[in-house]
Amino acid sequence: MIKKFSLTALSCLLFGTGFSQEVEFTKYELDNGLDVILHQDNSAPVVTVGVMYHVGAKDEEEGRSGFAHFFEHLLFEGTENIERGEWFNIVGAQGGSNNANTTQDRTYYYETFPSNSLKLGLWMEAERMLHPVINQIGVDTQNEVVKEEKRLRVDNQPYGQLIFGMGEFMFKKHPYRTSVIGTMADLDAAKLDEFKDFFKKYYGPNNAVLVVAGDIDISETKKLIEDYYGDIPRGSKVEPVNIKEDPIKKAMVDTTYDDNIQIPLISLVYRTPGMKEKDSYVLNMISTILTEGKSSRMYKKMVDDEKEALQVLAFNNSMEDYGMYVIGALPMGDTPLNTLAESMDEEIKKLQTELISEKEFQKLQNIYMNRFVNSNSTVQGIASSLATYHMLYGDANLINKEIEIYQNITREDIKRVASEYLNDNQRLKLYYLPASEKPEGDAENQSQKQ
């Protein structure tokens, strides 16, 4: 059954203005379970072909961390009909670009071409799904690539271990406790058959969504998709991760040392609801209140007025099953880290006990309305958003109506969510220090996890 969605013009009486933003799309399913979303925009001769698989770091077996991210690299090695090492050359020869990325919850591959190369993009992604070559040469090659990426982005990157260390405390049962890039020890220990089994389990059409956005003709594109993807066999049913964490009821404190930093950082970390929950959206707004822009609460107080912080941060790292809310600060000069923690706690306490002003709330709503108006400005962005909303939120039409969720958030919601999730006894206080400050003989906390 084919469904077509559209959004008519939204009128924003709250701001005394009106605007129209609409992303029309067609969504349907092939007989093999592949979900397809098509968005036609003939304003420029460009098209993006993307495939998102519902497999991420959380789907990996114990002792085999990093598999999903490894496949982000491995599936560019080649296929039965694309010679090894030729993927990027083929795309580049057509004036296109391509990339992939992995999260805890999904893996996404995409190409952006001049629209006369649509057929090529569809064929290449079908090749990746049906005929990848997974052999020892490719595994060994990409193992070295991933090792180098880990050195650059984690091991030798200032504050590169920060998020990894937080996950270990926030999640005791759920696989969110491990990092997306995993450990090289796990990848080194894996056998070739384990990589083949991982692909067979997770990379079938019934665990994926194909998105085509840009300068296309819907009916012609449907025919091409049926030709290239219709005969790909359905994979076995993938059971989603369903692991529940016990509530955090006791404050945690830890110290991590990093060889790559000179300025320490203190962070407060809380476990929060998954991305589909309304409260996750409220936490996004709280981040904006606290640290977005020079007029934000923490910046104005800690950086401008008190001059105790060099930098402040607050963000909601929302994922499909849970989230982590992180607040942090780098000290100015010799400011004690506990002084920064006290200042951050004061701002949290204000959110828990006082409604934000109508003026501040109006500014907040304006920020999110502006983001919505300016979102999805490219077909590449639209393709990614459609795939994400469909796969992780269960509603591709959030690309049009997500702003309604933010518009329905109240000042009372902000106070309630701060009171429910941002409490002392529900958090980790993490001191992230230069390795030079590590006491002699302290081998418990390491900045490099191999």
PDB file of N, CA and C in Angstrom, residues 351-385:
ATOM      1  N   LEU A 351      16.035  26.138  37.261  1.00  0.00           N
ATOM      2  CA  LEU A 351      15.095  25.523  36.322  1.00  0.00           C
ATOM      3  C   LEU A 351      14.105  24.623  37.039  1.00  0.00           C
ATOM      4  N   GLN A 352      14.540  24.012  38.135  1.00  0.00           N
ATOM      5  CA  GLN A 352      13.681  23.091  38.878  1.00  0.00           C
ATOM      6  C   GLN A 352      12.676  23.803  39.770  1.00  0.00           C
ATOM      7  N   THR A 353      12.973  25.029  40.150  1.00  0.00           N
ATOM      8  CA  THR A 353      12.137  25.715  41.136  1.00  0.00           C
ATOM      9  C   THR A 353      11.409  26.935  40.600  1.00  0.00           C
ATOM     10  N   GLU A 354      11.853  27.455  39.442  1.00  0.00           N
ATOM     11  CA  GLU A 354      11.239  28.671  38.907  1.00  0.00           C
ATOM     12  C   GLU A 354      10.860  28.465  37.440  1.00  0.00           C
ATOM     13  N   LEU A 355       9.717  28.973  37.050  1.00  0.00           N
ATOM     14  CA  LEU A 355       9.365  28.978  35.637  1.00  0.00           C
ATOM     15  C   LEU A 355      10.244  29.990  34.910  1.00  0.00           C
ATOM     16  N   ILE A 356      10.724  29.637  33.718  1.00  0.00           N
ATOM     17  CA  ILE A 356      11.467  30.628  32.945  1.00  0.00           C
ATOM     18  C   ILE A 356      10.513  31.762  32.571  1.00  0.00           C
ATOM     19  N   SER A 357      11.037  32.925  32.343  1.00  0.00           N
ATOM     20  CA  SER A 357      10.185  34.075  32.052  1.00  0.00           C
ATOM     21  C   SER A 357       9.498  33.916  30.698  1.00  0.00           C
ATOM     22  N   GLU A 358       8.411  34.657  30.533  1.00  0.00           N
ATOM     23  CA  GLU A 358       7.704  34.634  29.243  1.00  0.00           C
ATOM     24  C   GLU A 358       8.625  35.140  28.131  1.00  0.00           C
ATOM     25  N   LYS A 359       9.449  36.134  28.435  1.00  0.00           N
ATOM     26  CA  LYS A 359      10.366  36.676  27.431  1.00  0.00           C
ATOM     27  C   LYS A 359      11.381  35.621  27.004  1.00  0.00           C
ATOM     28  N   GLU A 360      11.937  34.906  27.964  1.00  0.00           N
ATOM     29  CA  GLU A 360      12.915  33.870  27.645  1.00  0.00           C
ATOM     30  C   GLU A 360      12.256  32.714  26.892  1.00  0.00           C
ATOM     31  N   PHE A 361      11.029  32.403  27.268  1.00  0.00           N
ATOM     32  CA  PHE A 361      10.297  31.335  26.592  1.00  0.00           C
ATOM     33  C   PHE A 361       9.994  31.719  25.146  1.00  0.00           C
ATOM     34  N   GLN A 362       9.625  32.983  24.943  1.00  0.00           N
ATOM     35  CA  GLN A 362       9.365  33.463  23.581  1.00  0.00           C
ATOM     36  C   GLN A 362      10.630  33.359  22.715  1.00  0.00           C
ATOM     37  N   LYS A 363      11.755  33.746  23.280  1.00  0.00           N
ATOM     38  CA  LYS A 363      13.026  33.643  22.565  1.00  0.00           C
ATOM     39  C   LYS A 363      13.328  32.189  22.217  1.00  0.00           C
ATOM     40  N   LEU A 364      13.058  31.306  23.155  1.00  0.00           N
ATOM     41  CA  LEU A 364      13.302  29.877  22.948  1.00  0.00           C
ATOM     42  C   LEU A 364      12.467  29.338  21.789  1.00  0.00           C
ATOM     43  N   GLN A 365      11.200  29.704  21.769  1.00  0.00           N
ATOM     44  CA  GLN A 365      10.328  29.252  20.689  1.00  0.00           C
ATOM     45  C   GLN A 365      10.779  29.826  19.344  1.00  0.00           C
ATOM     46  N   ASN A 366      11.228  31.070  19.347  1.00  0.00           N
ATOM     47  CA  ASN A 366      11.723  31.668  18.111  1.00  0.00           C
ATOM     48  C   ASN A 366      12.939  30.916  17.564  1.00  0.00           C
ATOM     49  N   ILE A 367      13.824  30.498  18.460  1.00  0.00           N
ATOM     50  CA  ILE A 367      15.013  29.758  18.042  1.00  0.00           C
ATOM     51  C   ILE A 367      14.619  28.468  17.337  1.00  0.00           C
ATOM     52  N   TYR A 368      13.673  27.742  17.930  1.00  0.00           N
ATOM     53  CA  TYR A 368      13.302  26.450  17.341  1.00  0.00           C
ATOM     54  C   TYR A 368      12.471  26.621  16.082  1.00  0.00           C
ATOM     55  N   MET A 369      11.695  27.671  16.006  1.00  0.00           N
ATOM     56  CA  MET A 369      10.977  27.941  14.765  1.00  0.00           C
ATOM     57  C   MET A 369      11.955  28.277  13.646  1.00  0.00           C
ATOM     58  N   ASN A 370      12.975  29.066  13.974  1.00  0.00           N
ATOM     59  CA  ASN A 370      13.979  29.429  12.971  1.00  0.00           C
ATOM     60  C   ASN A 370      14.740  28.200  12.480  1.00  0.00           C
ATOM     61  N   ARG A 371      15.053  27.292  13.391  1.00  0.00           N
ATOM     62  CA  ARG A 371      15.736  26.058  12.992  1.00  0.00           C
ATOM     63  C   ARG A 371      14.868  25.251  12.030  1.00  0.00           C
ATOM     64  N   PHE A 372      13.579  25.191  12.339  1.00  0.00           N
ATOM     65  CA  PHE A 372      12.676  24.416  11.488  1.00  0.00           C
ATOM     66  C   PHE A 372      12.598  25.017  10.094  1.00  0.00           C
ATOM     67  N   VAL A 373      12.479  26.330  10.020  1.00  0.00           N
ATOM     68  CA  VAL A 373      12.368  26.994   8.727  1.00  0.00           C
ATOM     69  C   VAL A 373      13.624  26.745   7.895  1.00  0.00           C
ATOM     70  N   ASN A 374      14.795  26.703   8.545  1.00  0.00           N
ATOM     71  CA  ASN A 374      16.052  26.568   7.818  1.00  0.00           C
ATOM     72  C   ASN A 374      16.532  25.125   7.680  1.00  0.00           C
ATOM     73  N   SER A 375      15.784  24.181   8.246  1.00  0.00           N
ATOM     74  CA  SER A 375      16.200  22.785   8.172  1.00  0.00           C
ATOM     75  C   SER A 375      15.930  22.210   6.794  1.00  0.00           C
ATOM     76  N   ASN A 376      16.599  21.129   6.496  1.00  0.00           N
ATOM     77  CA  ASN A 376      16.383  20.402   5.244  1.00  0.00           C
ATOM     78  C   ASN A 376      16.515  21.304   4.020  1.00  0.00           C
ATOM     79  N   SER A 377      17.613  22.031   3.979  1.00  0.00           N
ATOM     80  CA  SER A 377      17.833  22.961   2.874  1.00  0.00           C
ATOM     81  C   SER A 377      18.467  22.299   1.660  1.00  0.00           C
ATOM     82  N   THR A 378      18.896  21.044   1.780  1.00  0.00           N
ATOM     83  CA  THR A 378      19.486  20.318   0.663  1.00  0.00           C
ATOM     84  C   THR A 378      18.793  18.971   0.518  1.00  0.00           C
ATOM     85  N   VAL A 379      18.839  18.398  -0.671  1.00  0.00           N
ATOM     86  CA  VAL A 379      18.225  17.080  -0.867  1.00  0.00           C
ATOM     87  C   VAL A 379      18.987  16.022  -0.078  1.00  0.00           C
ATOM     88  N   GLN A 380      20.283  16.217   0.108  1.00  0.00           N
ATOM     89  CA  GLN A 380      21.064  15.277   0.910  1.00  0.00           C
ATOM     90  C   GLN A 380      20.583  15.277   2.353  1.00  0.00           C
ATOM     91  N   GLY A 381      20.311  16.474   2.892  1.00  0.00           N
ATOM     92  CA  GLY A 381      19.784  16.577   4.244  1.00  0.00           C
ATOM     93  C   GLY A 381      18.387  16.011   4.361  1.00  0.00           C
ATOM     94  N   ILE A 382      17.555  16.254   3.373  1.00  0.00           N
ATOM     95  CA  ILE A 382      16.195  15.729   3.376  1.00  0.00           C
ATOM     96  C   ILE A 382      16.211  14.205   3.359  1.00  0.00           C
ATOM     97  N   ALA A 383      17.077  13.616   2.533  1.00  0.00           N
ATOM     98  CA  ALA A 383      17.165  12.158   2.470  1.00  0.00           C
ATOM     99  C   ALA A 383      17.526  11.571   3.831  1.00  0.00           C
ATOM    100  N   SER A 384      18.528  12.161   4.474  1.00  0.00           N
ATOM    101  CA  SER A 384      18.951  11.678   5.782  1.00  0.00           C
ATOM    102  C   SER A 384      17.843  11.831   6.817  1.00  0.00           C
ATOM    103  N   SER A 385      17.151  12.966   6.803  1.00  0.00           N
ATOM    104  CA  SER A 385      16.081  13.201   7.774  1.00  0.00           C
ATOM    105  C   SER A 385      14.930  12.227   7.571  1.00  0.00           C
TER     106      SER A 385
END
